[in-house]
Coordinates of C-alpha atoms in Angstrom, one line a residue:
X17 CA -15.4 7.0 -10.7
X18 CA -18.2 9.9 -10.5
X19 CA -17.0 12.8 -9.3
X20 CA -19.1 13.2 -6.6
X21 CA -17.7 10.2 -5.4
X22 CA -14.4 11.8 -5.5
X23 CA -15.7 15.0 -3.9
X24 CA -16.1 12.8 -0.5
X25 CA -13.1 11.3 -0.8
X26 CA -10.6 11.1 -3.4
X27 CA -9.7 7.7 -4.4
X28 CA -8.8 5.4 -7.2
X29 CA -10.4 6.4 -10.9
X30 CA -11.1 3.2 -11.2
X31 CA -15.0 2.5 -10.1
X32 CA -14.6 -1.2 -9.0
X33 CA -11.0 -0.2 -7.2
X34 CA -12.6 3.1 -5.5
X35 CA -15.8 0.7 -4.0
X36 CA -13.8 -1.8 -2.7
X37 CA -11.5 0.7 -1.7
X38 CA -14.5 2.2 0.6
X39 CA -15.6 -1.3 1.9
X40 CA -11.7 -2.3 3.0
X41 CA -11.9 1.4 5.1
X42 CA -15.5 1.1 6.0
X43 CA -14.2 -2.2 7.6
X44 CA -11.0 -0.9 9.2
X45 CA -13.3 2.5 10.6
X46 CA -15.3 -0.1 12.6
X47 CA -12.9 -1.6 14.5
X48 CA -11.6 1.6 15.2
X49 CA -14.6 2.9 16.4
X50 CA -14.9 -0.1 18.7
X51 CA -11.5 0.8 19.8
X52 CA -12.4 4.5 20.9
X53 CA -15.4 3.0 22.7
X54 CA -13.4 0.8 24.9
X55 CA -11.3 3.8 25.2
X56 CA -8.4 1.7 24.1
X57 CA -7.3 3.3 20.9
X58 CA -4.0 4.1 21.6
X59 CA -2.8 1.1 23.0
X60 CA -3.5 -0.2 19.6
X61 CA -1.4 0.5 15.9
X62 CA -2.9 2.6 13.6
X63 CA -2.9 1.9 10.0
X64 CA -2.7 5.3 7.9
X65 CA -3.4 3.6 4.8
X66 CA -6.6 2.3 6.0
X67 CA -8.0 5.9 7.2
X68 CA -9.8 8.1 4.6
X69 CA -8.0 11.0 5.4
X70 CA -4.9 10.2 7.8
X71 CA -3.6 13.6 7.4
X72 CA -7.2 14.9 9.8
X73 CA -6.3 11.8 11.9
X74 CA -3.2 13.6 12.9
X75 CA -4.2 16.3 12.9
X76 CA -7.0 15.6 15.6
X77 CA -3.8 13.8 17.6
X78 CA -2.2 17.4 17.3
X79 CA -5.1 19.3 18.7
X80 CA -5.2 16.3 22.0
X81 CA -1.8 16.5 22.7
X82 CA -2.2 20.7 22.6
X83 CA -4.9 20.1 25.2
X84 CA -3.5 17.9 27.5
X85 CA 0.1 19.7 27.6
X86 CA -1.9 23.1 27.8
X87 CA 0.3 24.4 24.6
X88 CA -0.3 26.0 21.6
X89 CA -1.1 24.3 18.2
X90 CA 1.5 25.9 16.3
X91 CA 4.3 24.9 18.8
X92 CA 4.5 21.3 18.2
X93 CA 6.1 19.3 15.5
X94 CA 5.7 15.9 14.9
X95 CA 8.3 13.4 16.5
X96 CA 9.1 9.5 15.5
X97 CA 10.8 6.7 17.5
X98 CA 11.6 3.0 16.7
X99 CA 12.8 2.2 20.1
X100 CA 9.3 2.3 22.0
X101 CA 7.3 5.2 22.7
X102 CA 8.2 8.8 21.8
X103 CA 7.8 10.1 26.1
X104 CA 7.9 14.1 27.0
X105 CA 5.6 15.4 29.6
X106 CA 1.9 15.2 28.6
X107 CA 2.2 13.9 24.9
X108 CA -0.1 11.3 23.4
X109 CA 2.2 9.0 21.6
X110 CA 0.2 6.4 19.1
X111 CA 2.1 3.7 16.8
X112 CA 1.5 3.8 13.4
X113 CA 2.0 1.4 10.3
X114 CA 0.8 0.8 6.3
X115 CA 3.9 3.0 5.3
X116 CA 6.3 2.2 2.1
X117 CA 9.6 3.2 1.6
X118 CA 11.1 4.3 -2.0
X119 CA 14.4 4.9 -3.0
X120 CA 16.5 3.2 -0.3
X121 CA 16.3 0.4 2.9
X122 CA 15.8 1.1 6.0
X123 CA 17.7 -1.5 8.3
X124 CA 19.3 -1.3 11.6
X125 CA 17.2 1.3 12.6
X126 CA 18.0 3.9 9.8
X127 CA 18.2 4.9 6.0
X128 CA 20.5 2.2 3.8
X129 CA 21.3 2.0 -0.2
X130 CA 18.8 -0.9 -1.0
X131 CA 20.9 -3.9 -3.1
X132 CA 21.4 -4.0 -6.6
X133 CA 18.9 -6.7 -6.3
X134 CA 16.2 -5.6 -3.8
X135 CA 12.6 -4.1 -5.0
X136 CA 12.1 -0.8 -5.5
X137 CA 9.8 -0.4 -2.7
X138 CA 9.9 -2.1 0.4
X139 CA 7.6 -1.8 3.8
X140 CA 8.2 0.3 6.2
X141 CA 8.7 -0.6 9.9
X142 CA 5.7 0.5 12.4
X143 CA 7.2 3.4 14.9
X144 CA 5.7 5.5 17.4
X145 CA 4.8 9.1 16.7
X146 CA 3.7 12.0 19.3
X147 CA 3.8 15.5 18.8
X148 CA 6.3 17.3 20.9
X149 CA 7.5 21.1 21.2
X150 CA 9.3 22.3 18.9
X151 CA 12.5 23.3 20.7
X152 CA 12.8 19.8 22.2
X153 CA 12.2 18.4 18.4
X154 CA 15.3 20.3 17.4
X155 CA 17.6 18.9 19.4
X156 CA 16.7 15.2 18.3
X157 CA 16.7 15.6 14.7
X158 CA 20.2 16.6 13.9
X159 CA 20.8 12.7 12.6
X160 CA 17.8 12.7 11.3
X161 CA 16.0 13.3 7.6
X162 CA 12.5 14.6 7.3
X163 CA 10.8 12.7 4.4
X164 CA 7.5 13.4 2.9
X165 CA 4.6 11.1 3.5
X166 CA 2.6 11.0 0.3
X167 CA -0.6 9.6 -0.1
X168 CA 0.3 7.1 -3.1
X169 CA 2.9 6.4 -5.2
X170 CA 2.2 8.6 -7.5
X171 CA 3.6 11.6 -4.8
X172 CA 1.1 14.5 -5.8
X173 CA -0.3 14.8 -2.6
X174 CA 1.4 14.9 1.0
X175 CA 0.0 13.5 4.2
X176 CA 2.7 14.7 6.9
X177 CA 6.8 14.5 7.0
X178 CA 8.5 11.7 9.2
X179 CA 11.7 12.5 10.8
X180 CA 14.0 9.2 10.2
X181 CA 17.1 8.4 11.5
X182 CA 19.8 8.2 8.7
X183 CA 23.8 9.2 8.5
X184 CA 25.3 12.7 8.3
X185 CA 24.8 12.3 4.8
X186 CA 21.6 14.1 4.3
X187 CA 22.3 15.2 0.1
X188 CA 22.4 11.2 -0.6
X189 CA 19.1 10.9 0.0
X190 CA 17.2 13.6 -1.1
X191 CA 19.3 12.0 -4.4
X192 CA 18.2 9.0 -4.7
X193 CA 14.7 10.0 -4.3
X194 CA 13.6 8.7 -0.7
X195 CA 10.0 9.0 0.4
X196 CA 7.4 7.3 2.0
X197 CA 4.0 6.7 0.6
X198 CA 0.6 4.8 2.0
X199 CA 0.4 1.4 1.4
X200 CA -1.6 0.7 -1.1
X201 CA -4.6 -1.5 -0.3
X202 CA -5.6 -5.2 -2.3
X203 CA -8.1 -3.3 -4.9
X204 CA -5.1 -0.8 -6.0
X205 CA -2.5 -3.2 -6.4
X206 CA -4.2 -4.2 -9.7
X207 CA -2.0 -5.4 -12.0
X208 CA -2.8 -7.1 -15.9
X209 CA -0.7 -9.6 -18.0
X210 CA -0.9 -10.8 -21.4
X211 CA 1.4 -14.0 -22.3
X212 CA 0.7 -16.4 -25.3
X213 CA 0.6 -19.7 -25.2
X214 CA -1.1 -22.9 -27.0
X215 CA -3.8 -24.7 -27.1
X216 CA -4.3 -28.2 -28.5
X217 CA -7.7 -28.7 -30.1
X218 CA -8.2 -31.7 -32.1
X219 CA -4.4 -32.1 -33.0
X220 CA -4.6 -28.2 -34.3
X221 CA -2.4 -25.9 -32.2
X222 CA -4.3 -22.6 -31.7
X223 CA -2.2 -19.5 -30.6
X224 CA -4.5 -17.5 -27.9
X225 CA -3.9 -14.9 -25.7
X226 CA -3.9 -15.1 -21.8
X227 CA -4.9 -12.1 -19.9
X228 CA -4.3 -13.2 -16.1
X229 CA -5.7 -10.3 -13.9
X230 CA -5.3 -10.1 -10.2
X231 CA -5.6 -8.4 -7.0
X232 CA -2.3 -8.5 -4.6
X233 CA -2.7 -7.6 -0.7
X234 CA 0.4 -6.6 1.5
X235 CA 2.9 -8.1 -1.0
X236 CA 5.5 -6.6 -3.8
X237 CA 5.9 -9.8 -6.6
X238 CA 7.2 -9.5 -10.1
X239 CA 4.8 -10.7 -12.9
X240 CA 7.7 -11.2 -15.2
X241 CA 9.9 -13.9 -12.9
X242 CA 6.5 -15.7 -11.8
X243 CA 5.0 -18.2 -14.1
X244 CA 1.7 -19.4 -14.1
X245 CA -0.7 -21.9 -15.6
X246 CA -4.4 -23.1 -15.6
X247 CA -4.3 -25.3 -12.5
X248 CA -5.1 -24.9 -8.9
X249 CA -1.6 -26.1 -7.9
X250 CA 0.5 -23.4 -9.9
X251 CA 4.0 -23.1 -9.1
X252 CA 4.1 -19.3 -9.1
X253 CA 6.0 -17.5 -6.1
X254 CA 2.8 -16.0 -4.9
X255 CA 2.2 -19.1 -2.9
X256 CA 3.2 -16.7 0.1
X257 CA 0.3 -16.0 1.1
X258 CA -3.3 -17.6 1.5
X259 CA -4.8 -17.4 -1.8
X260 CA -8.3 -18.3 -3.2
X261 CA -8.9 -18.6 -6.5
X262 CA -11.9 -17.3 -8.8
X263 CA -11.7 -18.5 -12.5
X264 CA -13.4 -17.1 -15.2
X265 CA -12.8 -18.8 -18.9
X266 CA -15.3 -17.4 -21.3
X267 CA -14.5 -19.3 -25.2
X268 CA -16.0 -16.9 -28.2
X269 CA -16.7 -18.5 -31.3
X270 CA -17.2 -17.6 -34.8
X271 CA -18.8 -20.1 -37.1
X272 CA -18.2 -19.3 -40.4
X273 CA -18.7 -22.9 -41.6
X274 CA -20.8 -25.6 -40.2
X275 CA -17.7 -27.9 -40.2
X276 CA -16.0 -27.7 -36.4
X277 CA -12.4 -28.0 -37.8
X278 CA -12.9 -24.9 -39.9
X279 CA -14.6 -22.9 -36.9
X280 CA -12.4 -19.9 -36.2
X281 CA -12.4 -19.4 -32.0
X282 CA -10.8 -17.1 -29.7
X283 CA -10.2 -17.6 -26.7
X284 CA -10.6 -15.2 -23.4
X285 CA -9.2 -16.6 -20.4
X286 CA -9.7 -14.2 -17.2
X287 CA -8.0 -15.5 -14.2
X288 CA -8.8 -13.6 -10.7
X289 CA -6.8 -14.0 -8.0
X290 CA -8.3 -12.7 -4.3
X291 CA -5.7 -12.8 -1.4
X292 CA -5.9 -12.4 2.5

């Protein structure tokens, strides 16, 4: 990605990721502009991960609630709710979503050890958020645990901290590593397998290499449990979701005799998968 792409917005490295990247925001900013044309924009869920710069986002939502609540800036601090909207005097409350989890569950309303079993990362519920003074923020928090709100998984840059309900506990998780990242979007969850397998030709078995590439949207699926094959009707667990297919096969041959059963060929498979 050039860098004066990146000097407008910092996104993926990856030049196809980073421009489709731009057209899944550009898309998302649209509607959002509708929404503050119909003046409706906070009766509707915000999804962080699909703002350019959600951390300016709240930070506009800061400076409104100062000016309607007549307070200063530096006074508030951000509050959270899962049980409907976060209500003190004046405040502009606004629910939010496109959040990940990592490191534990969060079930029943609070923090919880994920299962032996369970995925690394699982999706975060959508909650309310306003910004509220401080001194009323204190007395709410003390079964709470601020977590850091990064901007990917990678955790080297921080959006915001949530406060999230958890148990008296607090050392347990800042051990096992809890935070909470943006949700990545399709063209970022990019992921590339290799598996052999054989190919008849002519009652000769030919060893090639598949390389199955594909794009995943609002799902977290294993490559390694998930088989898949060259027909339309696979049997992979990614039949979750809607999925259109976009196959590629390109065959490269090298002739080095005349004679077709002597002809050396390798073989490229490229298997896409788009999903809504």
């Amino acid at each position: 990605t050039p860098q004066t792409w990146q000097d407008r917005w910092e996104g993926p490295t990856d030049s196809m990721q980073y421009l489709r990247a731009v057209i899944s925001k550009g898309k998302a900013m649209q509607q959002i502009a509708t929404s503050i044309k119909d003046r409706d924009i906070f009766s509707q869920t915000i999804n962080l991960s699909d703002l350019f710069r959600p951390d300016t986002f709240l930070n506009a939502l800061r400076q409104q609630t100062a000016r309607e609540t007549k307070q200063p800036m530096d006074t508030l601090i951000l509050n959270t709710s899962w049980s409907g909207e976060v209500k003190h005097g004046k405040n502009v409350s606004i629910k939010i979503s496109g959040l990940q989890l990592e490191g534990c569950s969060f079930d029943n309303g609070r923090l919880s050890e994920s299962a032996p079993d369970s995925p690394s990362v699982t999706a975060f519920p959508s909650c309310y958020i306003a910004w509220i003074p401080r001194d009323v923020g204190q007395q709410e928090t003390r079964e709470t645990i601020s977590l850091p709100v990064y901007f990917s998984a990678t955790r080297d840059k921080i959006v915001t901290r949530l406060n999230v309900p958890c148990s008296s506990d607090k050392d347990k998780w800042l051990q096992c590593g809890a935070a909470l990242f943006l949700k990545n979007i399709g063209s970022q969850l990019l992921f590339v397998c290799t598996k052999s397998s054989t190919v008849d030709m002519d009652s000769n078995s030919l060893e090639v290499n598949k390389r199955y590439r594909f794009d995943k949207k609002d799902t977290t699926t294993s490559i390694d449990s998930n088989e898949s094959n060259d027909h339309d009707n696979n049997d992979d667990y990614l039949l979750l979701m809607d999925k259109r297919y976009r196959f590629d096969k390109r065959y490269r041959y090298d002739k080095k005799r005349s004679n077709f059963d002597g002809i050396n060929k390798r073989y490229r498979f490229d298997k896409r998968y788009r999903f809504d």
